[in-house]
CSV table of C-alpha atoms and ligand atoms in Angstrom, one decimal:
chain,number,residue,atom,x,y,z
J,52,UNK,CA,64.9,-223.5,-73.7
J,53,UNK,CA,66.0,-220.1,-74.8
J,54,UNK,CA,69.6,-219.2,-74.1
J,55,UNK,CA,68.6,-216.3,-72.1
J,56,UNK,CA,66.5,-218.8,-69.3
J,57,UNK,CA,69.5,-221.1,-70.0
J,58,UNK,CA,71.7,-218.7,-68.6
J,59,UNK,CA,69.5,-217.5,-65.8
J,60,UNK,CA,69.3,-221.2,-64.5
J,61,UNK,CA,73.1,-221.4,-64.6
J,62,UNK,CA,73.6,-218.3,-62.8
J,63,UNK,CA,71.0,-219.4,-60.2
J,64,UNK,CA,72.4,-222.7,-59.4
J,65,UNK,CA,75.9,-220.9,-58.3
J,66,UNK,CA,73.4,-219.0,-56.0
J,67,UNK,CA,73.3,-215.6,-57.9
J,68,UNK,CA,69.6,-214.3,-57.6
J,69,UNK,CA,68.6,-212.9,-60.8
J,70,UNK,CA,65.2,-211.1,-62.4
J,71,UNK,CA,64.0,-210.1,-65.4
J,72,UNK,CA,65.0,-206.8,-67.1
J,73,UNK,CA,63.3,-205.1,-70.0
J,74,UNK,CA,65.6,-205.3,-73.5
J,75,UNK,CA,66.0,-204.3,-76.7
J,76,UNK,CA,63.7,-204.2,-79.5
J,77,UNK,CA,63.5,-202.8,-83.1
J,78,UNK,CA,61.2,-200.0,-83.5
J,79,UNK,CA,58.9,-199.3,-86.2
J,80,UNK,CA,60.2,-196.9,-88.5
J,81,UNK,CA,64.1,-196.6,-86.8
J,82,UNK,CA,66.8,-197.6,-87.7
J,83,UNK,CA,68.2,-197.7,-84.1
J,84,UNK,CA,66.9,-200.6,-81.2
J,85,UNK,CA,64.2,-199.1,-78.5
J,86,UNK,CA,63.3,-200.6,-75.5
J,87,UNK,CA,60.5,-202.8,-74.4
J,88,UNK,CA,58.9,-201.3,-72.2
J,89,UNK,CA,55.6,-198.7,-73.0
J,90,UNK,CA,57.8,-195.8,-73.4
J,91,UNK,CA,60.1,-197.2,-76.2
J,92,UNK,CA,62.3,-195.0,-78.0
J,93,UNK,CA,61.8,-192.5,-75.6
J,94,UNK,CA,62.5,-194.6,-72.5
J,95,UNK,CA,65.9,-192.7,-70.2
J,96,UNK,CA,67.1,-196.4,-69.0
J,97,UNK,CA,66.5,-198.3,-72.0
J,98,UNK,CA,67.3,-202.4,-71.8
J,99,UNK,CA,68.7,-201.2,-68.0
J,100,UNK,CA,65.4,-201.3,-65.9
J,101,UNK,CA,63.7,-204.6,-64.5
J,102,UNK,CA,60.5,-205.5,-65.7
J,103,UNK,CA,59.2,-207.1,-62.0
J,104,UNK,CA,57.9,-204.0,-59.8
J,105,UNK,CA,60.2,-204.8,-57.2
J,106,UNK,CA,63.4,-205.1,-59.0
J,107,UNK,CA,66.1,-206.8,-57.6
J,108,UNK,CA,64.8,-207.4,-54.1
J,109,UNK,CA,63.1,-209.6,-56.8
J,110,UNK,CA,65.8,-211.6,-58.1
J,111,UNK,CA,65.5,-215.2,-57.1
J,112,UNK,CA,67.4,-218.2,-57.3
J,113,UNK,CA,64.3,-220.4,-57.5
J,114,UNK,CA,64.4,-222.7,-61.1
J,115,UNK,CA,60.7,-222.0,-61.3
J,116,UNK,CA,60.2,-218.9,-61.1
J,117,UNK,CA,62.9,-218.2,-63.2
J,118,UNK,CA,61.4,-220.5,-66.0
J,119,UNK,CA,57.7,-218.5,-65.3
J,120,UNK,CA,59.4,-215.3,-66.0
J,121,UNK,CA,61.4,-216.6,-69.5
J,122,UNK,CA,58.3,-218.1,-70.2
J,123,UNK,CA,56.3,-215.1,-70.4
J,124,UNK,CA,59.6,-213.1,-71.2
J,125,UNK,CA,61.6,-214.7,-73.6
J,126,UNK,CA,64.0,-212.1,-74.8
J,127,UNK,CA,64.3,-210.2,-70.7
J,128,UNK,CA,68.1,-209.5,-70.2
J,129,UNK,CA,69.6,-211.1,-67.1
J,130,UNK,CA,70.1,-208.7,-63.7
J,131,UNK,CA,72.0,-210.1,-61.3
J,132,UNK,CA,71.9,-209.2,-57.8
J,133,UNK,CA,75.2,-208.7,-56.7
J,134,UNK,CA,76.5,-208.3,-53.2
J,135,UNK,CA,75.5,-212.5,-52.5
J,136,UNK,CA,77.9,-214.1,-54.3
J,137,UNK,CA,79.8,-211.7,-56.0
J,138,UNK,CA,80.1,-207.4,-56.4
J,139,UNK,CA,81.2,-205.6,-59.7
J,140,UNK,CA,84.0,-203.2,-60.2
J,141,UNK,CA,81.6,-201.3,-62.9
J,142,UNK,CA,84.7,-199.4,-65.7
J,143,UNK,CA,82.9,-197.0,-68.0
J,144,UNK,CA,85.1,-197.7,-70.9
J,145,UNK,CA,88.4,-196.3,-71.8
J,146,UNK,CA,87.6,-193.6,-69.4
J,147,UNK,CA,87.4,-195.5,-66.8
J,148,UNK,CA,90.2,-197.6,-67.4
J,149,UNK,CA,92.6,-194.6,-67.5
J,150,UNK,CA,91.0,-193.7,-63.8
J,151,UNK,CA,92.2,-197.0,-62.7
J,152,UNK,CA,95.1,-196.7,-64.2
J,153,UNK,CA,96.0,-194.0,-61.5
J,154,UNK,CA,96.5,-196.7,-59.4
J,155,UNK,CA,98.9,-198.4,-61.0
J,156,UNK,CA,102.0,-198.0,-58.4
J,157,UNK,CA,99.6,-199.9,-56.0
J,158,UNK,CA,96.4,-201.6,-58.2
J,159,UNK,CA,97.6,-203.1,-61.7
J,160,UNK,CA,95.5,-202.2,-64.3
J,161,UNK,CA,94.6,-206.1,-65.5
J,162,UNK,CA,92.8,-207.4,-62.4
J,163,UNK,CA,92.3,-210.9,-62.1
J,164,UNK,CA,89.1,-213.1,-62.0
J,165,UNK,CA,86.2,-213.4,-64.4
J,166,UNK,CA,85.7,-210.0,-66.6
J,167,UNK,CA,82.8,-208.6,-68.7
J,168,UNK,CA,82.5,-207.3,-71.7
J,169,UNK,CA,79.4,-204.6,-71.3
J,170,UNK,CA,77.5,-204.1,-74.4
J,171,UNK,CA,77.7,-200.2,-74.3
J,172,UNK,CA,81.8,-200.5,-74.4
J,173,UNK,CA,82.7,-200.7,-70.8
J,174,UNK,CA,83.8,-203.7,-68.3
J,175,UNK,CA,82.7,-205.5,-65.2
J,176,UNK,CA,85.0,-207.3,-63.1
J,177,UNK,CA,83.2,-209.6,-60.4
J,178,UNK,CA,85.0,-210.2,-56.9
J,179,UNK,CA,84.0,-211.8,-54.0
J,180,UNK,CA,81.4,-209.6,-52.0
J,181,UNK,CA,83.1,-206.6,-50.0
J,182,UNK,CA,79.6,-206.7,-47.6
J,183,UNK,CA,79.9,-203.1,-48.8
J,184,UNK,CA,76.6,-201.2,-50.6
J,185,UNK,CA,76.7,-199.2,-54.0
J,186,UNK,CA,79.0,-197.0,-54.1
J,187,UNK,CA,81.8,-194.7,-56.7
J,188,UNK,CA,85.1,-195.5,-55.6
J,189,UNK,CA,86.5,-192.1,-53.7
J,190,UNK,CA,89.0,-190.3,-56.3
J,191,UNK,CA,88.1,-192.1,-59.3
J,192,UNK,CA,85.7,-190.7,-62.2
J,193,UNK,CA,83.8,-193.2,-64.7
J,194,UNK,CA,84.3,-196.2,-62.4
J,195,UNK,CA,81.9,-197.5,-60.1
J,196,UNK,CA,81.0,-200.3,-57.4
J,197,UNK,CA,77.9,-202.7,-56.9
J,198,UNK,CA,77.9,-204.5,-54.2
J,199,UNK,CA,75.0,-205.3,-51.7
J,200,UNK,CA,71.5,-204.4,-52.8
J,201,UNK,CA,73.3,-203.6,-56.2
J,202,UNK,CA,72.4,-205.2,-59.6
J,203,UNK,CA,74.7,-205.7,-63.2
J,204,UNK,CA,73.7,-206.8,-66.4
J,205,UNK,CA,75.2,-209.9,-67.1
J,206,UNK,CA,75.7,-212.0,-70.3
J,207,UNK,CA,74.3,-212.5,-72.4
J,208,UNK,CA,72.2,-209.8,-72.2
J,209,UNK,CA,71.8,-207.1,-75.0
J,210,UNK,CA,72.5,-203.3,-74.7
J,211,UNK,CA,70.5,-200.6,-76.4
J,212,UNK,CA,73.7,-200.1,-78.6
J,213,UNK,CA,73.1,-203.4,-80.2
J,214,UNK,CA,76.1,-205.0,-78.0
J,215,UNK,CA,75.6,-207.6,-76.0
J,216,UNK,CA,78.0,-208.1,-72.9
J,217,UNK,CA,80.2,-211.5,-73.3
J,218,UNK,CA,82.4,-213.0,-70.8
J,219,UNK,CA,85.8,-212.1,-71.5
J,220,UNK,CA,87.3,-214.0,-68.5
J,221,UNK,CA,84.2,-216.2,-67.7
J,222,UNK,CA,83.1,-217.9,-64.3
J,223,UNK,CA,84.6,-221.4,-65.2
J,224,UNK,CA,88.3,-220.1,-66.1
J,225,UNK,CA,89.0,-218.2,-63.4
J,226,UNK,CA,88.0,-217.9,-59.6
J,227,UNK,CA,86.2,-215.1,-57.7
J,228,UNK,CA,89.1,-213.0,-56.1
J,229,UNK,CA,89.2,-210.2,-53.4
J,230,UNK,CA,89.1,-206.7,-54.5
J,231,UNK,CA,92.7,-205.6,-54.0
J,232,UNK,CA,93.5,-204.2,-51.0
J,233,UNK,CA,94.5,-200.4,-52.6
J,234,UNK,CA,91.0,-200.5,-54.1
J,235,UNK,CA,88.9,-201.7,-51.2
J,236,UNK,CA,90.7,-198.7,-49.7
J,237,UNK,CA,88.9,-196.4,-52.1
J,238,UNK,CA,85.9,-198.1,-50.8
J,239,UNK,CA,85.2,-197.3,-47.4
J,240,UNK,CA,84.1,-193.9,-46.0
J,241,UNK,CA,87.0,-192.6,-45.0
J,242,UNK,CA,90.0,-193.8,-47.3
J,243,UNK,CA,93.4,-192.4,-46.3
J,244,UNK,CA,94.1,-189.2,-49.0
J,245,UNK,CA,97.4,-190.3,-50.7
J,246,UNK,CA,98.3,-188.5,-53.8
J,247,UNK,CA,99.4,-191.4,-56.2
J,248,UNK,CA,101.4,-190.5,-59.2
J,249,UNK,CA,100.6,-191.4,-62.6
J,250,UNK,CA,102.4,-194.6,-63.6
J,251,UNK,CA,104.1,-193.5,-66.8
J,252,UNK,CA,105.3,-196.7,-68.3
J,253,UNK,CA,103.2,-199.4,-70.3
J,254,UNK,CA,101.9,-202.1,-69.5
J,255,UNK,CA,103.0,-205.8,-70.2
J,256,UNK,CA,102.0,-206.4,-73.6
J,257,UNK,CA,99.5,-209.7,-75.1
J,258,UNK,CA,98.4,-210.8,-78.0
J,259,UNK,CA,100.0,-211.9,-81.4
J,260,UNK,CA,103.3,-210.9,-82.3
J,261,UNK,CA,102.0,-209.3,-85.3
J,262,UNK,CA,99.3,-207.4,-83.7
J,263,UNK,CA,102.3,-206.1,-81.1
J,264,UNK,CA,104.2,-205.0,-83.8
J,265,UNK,CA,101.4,-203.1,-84.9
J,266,UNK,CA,100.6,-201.8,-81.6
J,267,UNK,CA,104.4,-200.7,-81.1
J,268,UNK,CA,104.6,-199.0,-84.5
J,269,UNK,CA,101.4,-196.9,-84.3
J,270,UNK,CA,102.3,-195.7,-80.4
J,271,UNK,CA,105.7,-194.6,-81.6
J,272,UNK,CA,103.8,-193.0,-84.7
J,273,UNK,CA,101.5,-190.9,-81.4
J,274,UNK,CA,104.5,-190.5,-79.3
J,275,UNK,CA,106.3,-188.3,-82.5
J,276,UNK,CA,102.9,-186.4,-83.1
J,277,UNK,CA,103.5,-182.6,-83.4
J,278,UNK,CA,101.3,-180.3,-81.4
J,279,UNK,CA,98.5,-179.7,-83.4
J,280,UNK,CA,98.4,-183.4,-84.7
J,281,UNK,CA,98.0,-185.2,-81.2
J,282,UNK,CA,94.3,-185.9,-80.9
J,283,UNK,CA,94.3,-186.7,-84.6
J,284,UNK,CA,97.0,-188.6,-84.2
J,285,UNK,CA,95.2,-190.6,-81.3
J,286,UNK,CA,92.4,-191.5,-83.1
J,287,UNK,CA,93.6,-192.6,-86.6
J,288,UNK,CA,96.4,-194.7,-84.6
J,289,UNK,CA,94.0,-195.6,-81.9
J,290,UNK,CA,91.1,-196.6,-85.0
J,291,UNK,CA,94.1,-198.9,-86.4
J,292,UNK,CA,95.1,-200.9,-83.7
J,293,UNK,CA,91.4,-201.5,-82.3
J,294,UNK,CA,90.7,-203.0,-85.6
J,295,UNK,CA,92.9,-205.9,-84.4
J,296,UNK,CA,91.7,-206.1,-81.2
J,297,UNK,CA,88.5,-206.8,-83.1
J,298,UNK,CA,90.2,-209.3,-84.7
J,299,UNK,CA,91.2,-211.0,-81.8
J,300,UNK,CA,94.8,-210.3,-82.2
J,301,UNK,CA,95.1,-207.8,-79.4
J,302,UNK,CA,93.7,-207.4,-76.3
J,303,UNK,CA,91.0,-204.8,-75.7
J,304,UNK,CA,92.0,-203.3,-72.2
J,305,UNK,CA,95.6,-203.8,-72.7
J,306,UNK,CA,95.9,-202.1,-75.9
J,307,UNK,CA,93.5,-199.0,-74.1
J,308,UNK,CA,95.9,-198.8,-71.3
J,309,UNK,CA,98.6,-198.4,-73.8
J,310,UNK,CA,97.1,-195.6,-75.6
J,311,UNK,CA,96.1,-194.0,-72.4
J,312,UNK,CA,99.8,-194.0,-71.3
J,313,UNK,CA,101.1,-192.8,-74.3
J,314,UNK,CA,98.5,-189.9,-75.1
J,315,UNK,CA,99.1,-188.4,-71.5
J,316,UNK,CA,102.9,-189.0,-72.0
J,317,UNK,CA,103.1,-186.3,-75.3
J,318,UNK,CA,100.4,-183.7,-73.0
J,319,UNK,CA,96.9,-185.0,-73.9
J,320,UNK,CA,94.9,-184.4,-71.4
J,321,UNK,CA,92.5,-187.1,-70.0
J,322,UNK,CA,89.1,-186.2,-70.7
J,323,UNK,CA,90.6,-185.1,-74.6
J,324,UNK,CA,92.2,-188.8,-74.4
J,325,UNK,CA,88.8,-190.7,-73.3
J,326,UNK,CA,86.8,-188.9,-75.4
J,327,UNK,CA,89.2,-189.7,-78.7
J,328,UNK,CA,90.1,-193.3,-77.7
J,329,UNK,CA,86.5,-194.3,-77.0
J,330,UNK,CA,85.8,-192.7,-80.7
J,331,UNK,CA,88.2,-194.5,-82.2
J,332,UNK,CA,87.6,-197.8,-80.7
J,333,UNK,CA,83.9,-197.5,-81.5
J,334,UNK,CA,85.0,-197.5,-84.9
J,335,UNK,CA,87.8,-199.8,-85.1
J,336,UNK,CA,85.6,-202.4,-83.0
J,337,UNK,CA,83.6,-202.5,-85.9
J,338,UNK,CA,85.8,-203.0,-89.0
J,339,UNK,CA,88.0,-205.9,-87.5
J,340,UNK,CA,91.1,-206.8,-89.3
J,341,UNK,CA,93.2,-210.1,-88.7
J,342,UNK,CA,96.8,-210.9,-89.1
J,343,UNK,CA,97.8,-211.2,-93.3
J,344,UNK,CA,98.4,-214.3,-94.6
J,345,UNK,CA,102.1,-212.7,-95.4
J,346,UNK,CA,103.4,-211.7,-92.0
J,347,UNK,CA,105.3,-208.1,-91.9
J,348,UNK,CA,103.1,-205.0,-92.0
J,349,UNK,CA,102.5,-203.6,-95.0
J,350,UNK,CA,102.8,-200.1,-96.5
J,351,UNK,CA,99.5,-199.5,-94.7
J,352,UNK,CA,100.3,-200.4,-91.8
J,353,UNK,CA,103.2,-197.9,-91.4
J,354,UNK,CA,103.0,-195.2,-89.5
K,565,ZN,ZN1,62.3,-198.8,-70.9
């Protein structure tokens, strides 16, 4: 049994329905992954789209059929149905983690219950179901919900990227929880218009104590960043620190929350601060560093 049908079975038996969704494949003569389905390369959804004609009114949780479908699909991503067991808080990467981070007098930015890792960068947090449809929280950019007759990706299934979205906080370690109430607010039709103000300090720090040091150093290197240095700044500080996230010293969200803060802090403005942060973590994702064998930060790691 291939891990894929593995997981589709274990999804199924906690009641998620689930289908089969086209993935990614090399191409002949890239470098790059295509998708599966006839229009390859040049295919605007690519891994995204379900390969059953119905989609997710589809998704079963029927052992059978799911085996029928691996069978003839091995390598189909997972789609999930949600809005039956469970619906998604859908955060387009660092983006839209600083959205949320709006909030944070009344939401905190680390919600709990199980979290995804997307493969293109971003996160999925799974609640219990809010009996509410698709739909982009009201006042917030680059963050979206899936709820009833909705569908998510869901590990381990690969992105076009190469990625392939992991369980950061998986089903097992933590239970489903309500949305919280200040964000089910943004939900319905008509929410209340508050203005919220900007929560200016940072957030509770985890991780090693070497990798906080780090952390510390490089955002008081970005917080004493002339003018014309900020958004340099950002990014070679931000590129450092998300090598240790990659190392599993530091944690992903948290230390993106931190940078947010701190680049809006000295006049960055948000879109400037997504852009550069989810730059530099692209890059620092990839070249992960872990804690020396001698602890201290070195020369190189000063700011
Ligand atoms: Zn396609």
């Amino acid at each position: 049994m291939t891990r894929l049908l593995e997981a589709a079975l274990g999804y199924a038996t906690r009641g998620i329905p689930v289908y089969p969704v086209h993935w990614p494949r090399p191409a002949q003569g890239r470098a790059s992954l295509a998708c599966s389905c006839p229009r390859g390369p040049d295919c605007d959804r690519p891994a995204k789209h379900p390969l059953v004609r119905h989609g997710v009114k589809e998704a079963t949780t029927d052992p059978d059929r799911l085996r029928r479908w691996w069978q003839r699909w091995p390598q189909a991503n997972l789609g999930l149905a949600t809005g039956v067991i469970f619906d998604a808080l859908d955060i387009d990467g660092p983006a839209g983690l600083a959205a949320l981070q709006q909030l944070a007098d009344t939401v905190s930015p680390r919600l709990s219950g199980p979290l995804v890792a997307t493969g293109g960068g971003g996160w999925h947090h799974w609640f219990t179901p809010t009996g509410l449809g698709n739909r982009p929280p009201h006042a917030l950019t680059h963050v979206d919900w899936r709820g009833k007759g909705g569908c998510v990706l869901a590990p381990p299934s690969r992105h076009i990227s190469g990625g392939s979205y992991r369980w950061l906080v998986g089903l097992d370690q933590a239970p489903l929880v309500e949305v919280p109430a200040a964000l089910r607010r943004l939900l319905d039709p008509d929410p209340p218009t508050t203005a919220r103000p900007a929560r200016t300090a940072g957030p509770d720090l985890a991780g090693h104590p070497y990798g906080r040091r780090v952390l510390a150093a490089e955002l008081a290197a970005l917080g004493r960043a002339t003018p014309g240095q900020r958004n340099h700044t950002l990014n070679r500080t931000a590129f450092k620190v998300y090598r240790y996230v990659a190392g599993g010293v530091l944690d992903d969200q948290d230390v993106t929350l931190a940078f947010t803060s701190t680049a809006r802090s000295i006049g960055l403005s948000a879109a400037e601060t997504a852009r550069t942060l989810t730059s530099a973590r692209t890059a620092g994702l990839a070249n992960p560093r872990t804690v020396p064998a001698t602890p201290g930060p070195t020369t190189e790691d000063r700011p």
